[in-house]
Amino acid sequence: MSLIVLSGQAAGTQNAGGSIMTMIVLYAVIIGIFWFFAIRPQNKQKQEHEALLSTLEVGDSILTTSGFFGVVIDIKEEVVIVEFGSNKNCRIPMKKENILEIDKQSNE
């Protein structure tokens, strides 16, 4: 019982300002690590995807996030018209953000 009382008294005599500063530094380090491993790579991937979409042109073959392959027929602000399969009547509008890969058409 006296050991518990002594350890409680020792904890009470610590400098409160030092422990608060230690906690602030610890939280700053944890937030920095979280940013470095989670947020930074996500922002980098988003910038790479936006750069990929900026190269999109009519006639390019694309792969969608759903796994469908198609050919771009028309490009608007946020929407592209994509032709899927060999059926020329299957033209579907979809958002640009759902394009995963672009295969450039070779102009031979």
mmCIF file of C-alpha atoms in Angstrom:
data_model
loop_
_atom_site.group_PDB
_atom_site.id
_atom_site.type_symbol
_atom_site.label_atom_id
_atom_site.label_comp_id
_atom_site.label_asym_id
_atom_site.label_seq_id
_atom_site.Cartn_x
_atom_site.Cartn_y
_atom_site.Cartn_z
ATOM 1 C CA MET A 1 0.000 0.000 0.000
ATOM 2 C CA SER A 2 2.816 2.395 0.814
ATOM 3 C CA LEU A 3 4.400 1.713 -2.611
ATOM 4 C CA ILE A 4 1.285 2.931 -4.375
ATOM 5 C CA VAL A 5 1.157 6.038 -2.207
ATOM 6 C CA LEU A 6 4.840 6.780 -2.855
ATOM 7 C CA SER A 7 4.503 6.370 -6.601
ATOM 8 C CA GLY A 8 1.455 8.662 -6.544
ATOM 9 C CA GLN A 9 3.389 11.282 -4.609
ATOM 10 C CA ALA A 10 6.321 11.043 -7.016
ATOM 11 C CA ALA A 11 4.016 11.560 -9.969
ATOM 12 C CA GLY A 12 2.456 14.573 -8.301
ATOM 13 C CA THR A 13 5.813 16.261 -7.783
ATOM 14 C CA GLN A 14 6.729 16.241 -11.498
ATOM 15 C CA ASN A 15 6.838 19.516 -13.338
ATOM 16 C CA ALA A 16 3.419 19.901 -14.983
ATOM 17 C CA GLY A 17 4.807 22.225 -17.685
ATOM 18 C CA GLY A 18 7.310 19.614 -18.830
ATOM 19 C CA SER A 19 4.736 16.874 -19.180
ATOM 20 C CA ILE A 20 2.412 19.110 -21.204
ATOM 21 C CA MET A 21 5.243 20.063 -23.532
ATOM 22 C CA THR A 22 6.178 16.402 -23.911
ATOM 23 C CA MET A 23 2.580 15.542 -24.833
ATOM 24 C CA ILE A 24 2.438 18.344 -27.424
ATOM 25 C CA VAL A 25 5.666 17.163 -29.039
ATOM 26 C CA LEU A 26 4.444 13.562 -28.989
ATOM 27 C CA TYR A 27 1.148 14.522 -30.691
ATOM 28 C CA ALA A 28 3.036 16.604 -33.277
ATOM 29 C CA VAL A 29 5.266 13.627 -34.095
ATOM 30 C CA ILE A 30 2.266 11.286 -34.404
ATOM 31 C CA ILE A 31 0.441 13.729 -36.709
ATOM 32 C CA GLY A 32 3.615 14.171 -38.782
ATOM 33 C CA ILE A 33 4.018 10.430 -39.202
ATOM 34 C CA PHE A 34 0.336 10.054 -40.135
ATOM 35 C CA TRP A 35 0.661 12.837 -42.728
ATOM 36 C CA PHE A 36 3.841 11.355 -44.191
ATOM 37 C CA PHE A 37 2.450 7.820 -44.569
ATOM 38 C CA ALA A 38 -1.256 8.463 -45.299
ATOM 39 C CA ILE A 39 -2.096 11.921 -46.600
ATOM 40 C CA ARG A 40 1.017 12.740 -48.649
ATOM 41 C CA PRO A 41 0.892 9.600 -50.873
ATOM 42 C CA GLN A 42 -2.838 10.103 -51.436
ATOM 43 C CA ASN A 43 -2.282 13.694 -52.622
ATOM 44 C CA LYS A 44 0.557 12.551 -54.880
ATOM 45 C CA GLN A 45 -1.633 9.832 -56.415
ATOM 46 C CA LYS A 46 -4.423 12.363 -56.983
ATOM 47 C CA GLN A 47 -2.036 14.716 -58.807
ATOM 48 C CA GLU A 48 -0.779 11.855 -61.000
ATOM 49 C CA HIS A 49 -4.373 10.882 -61.870
ATOM 50 C CA GLU A 50 -5.235 14.491 -62.782
ATOM 51 C CA ALA A 51 -2.138 14.646 -65.008
ATOM 52 C CA LEU A 52 -3.230 11.403 -66.685
ATOM 53 C CA LEU A 53 -6.715 12.773 -67.336
ATOM 54 C CA SER A 54 -5.319 15.977 -68.819
ATOM 55 C CA THR A 55 -3.773 13.893 -71.631
ATOM 56 C CA LEU A 56 -7.117 12.309 -72.551
ATOM 57 C CA GLU A 57 -8.089 12.737 -76.211
ATOM 58 C CA VAL A 58 -10.869 11.549 -78.498
ATOM 59 C CA GLY A 59 -10.062 8.081 -79.855
ATOM 60 C CA ASP A 60 -8.073 6.913 -76.832
ATOM 61 C CA SER A 61 -8.775 3.459 -75.435
ATOM 62 C CA ILE A 62 -9.520 3.528 -71.718
ATOM 63 C CA LEU A 63 -10.009 1.198 -68.788
ATOM 64 C CA THR A 64 -12.673 2.233 -66.282
ATOM 65 C CA THR A 65 -12.684 1.599 -62.542
ATOM 66 C CA SER A 66 -15.428 -0.975 -63.212
ATOM 67 C CA GLY A 67 -13.095 -2.976 -65.432
ATOM 68 C CA PHE A 68 -14.694 -2.047 -68.770
ATOM 69 C CA PHE A 69 -12.604 -1.225 -71.822
ATOM 70 C CA GLY A 70 -13.875 1.446 -74.204
ATOM 71 C CA VAL A 71 -12.988 4.158 -76.699
ATOM 72 C CA VAL A 72 -13.503 7.864 -75.992
ATOM 73 C CA ILE A 73 -15.961 9.416 -78.461
ATOM 74 C CA ASP A 74 -16.453 12.889 -76.954
ATOM 75 C CA ILE A 75 -14.943 14.877 -74.081
ATOM 76 C CA LYS A 76 -16.808 17.509 -72.093
ATOM 77 C CA GLU A 77 -15.912 19.357 -68.879
ATOM 78 C CA GLU A 78 -16.370 16.536 -66.337
ATOM 79 C CA VAL A 79 -17.995 13.883 -68.536
ATOM 80 C CA VAL A 80 -16.720 11.726 -71.387
ATOM 81 C CA ILE A 81 -18.802 9.726 -73.864
ATOM 82 C CA VAL A 82 -17.358 6.223 -74.143
ATOM 83 C CA GLU A 83 -18.150 3.554 -76.721
ATOM 84 C CA PHE A 84 -17.974 0.053 -75.272
ATOM 85 C CA GLY A 85 -17.447 -3.134 -77.276
ATOM 86 C CA SER A 86 -17.834 -3.586 -81.010
ATOM 87 C CA ASN A 87 -21.462 -2.427 -80.908
ATOM 88 C CA LYS A 88 -21.362 1.169 -82.174
ATOM 89 C CA ASN A 89 -24.716 1.891 -80.470
ATOM 90 C CA CYS A 90 -23.373 1.371 -76.954
ATOM 91 C CA ARG A 91 -22.251 4.896 -76.066
ATOM 92 C CA ILE A 92 -22.383 5.762 -72.394
ATOM 93 C CA PRO A 93 -21.563 9.048 -70.640
ATOM 94 C CA MET A 94 -19.352 8.655 -67.603
ATOM 95 C CA LYS A 95 -17.356 10.867 -65.254
ATOM 96 C CA LYS A 96 -13.687 11.467 -66.070
ATOM 97 C CA GLU A 97 -12.651 10.500 -62.544
ATOM 98 C CA ASN A 98 -13.717 6.895 -63.233
ATOM 99 C CA ILE A 99 -11.018 6.427 -65.873
ATOM 100 C CA LEU A 100 -8.222 4.260 -64.517
ATOM 101 C CA GLU A 101 -5.872 3.848 -67.493
ATOM 102 C CA ILE A 102 -5.453 5.461 -70.895
ATOM 103 C CA ASP A 103 -3.993 3.687 -73.918
ATOM 104 C CA LYS A 104 -3.089 6.318 -76.508
ATOM 105 C CA GLN A 105 -4.279 5.719 -80.054
ATOM 106 C CA SER A 106 -1.367 5.392 -82.485
ATOM 107 C CA ASN A 107 -1.849 7.682 -85.482
ATOM 108 C CA GLU A 108 -0.301 5.585 -88.228
#
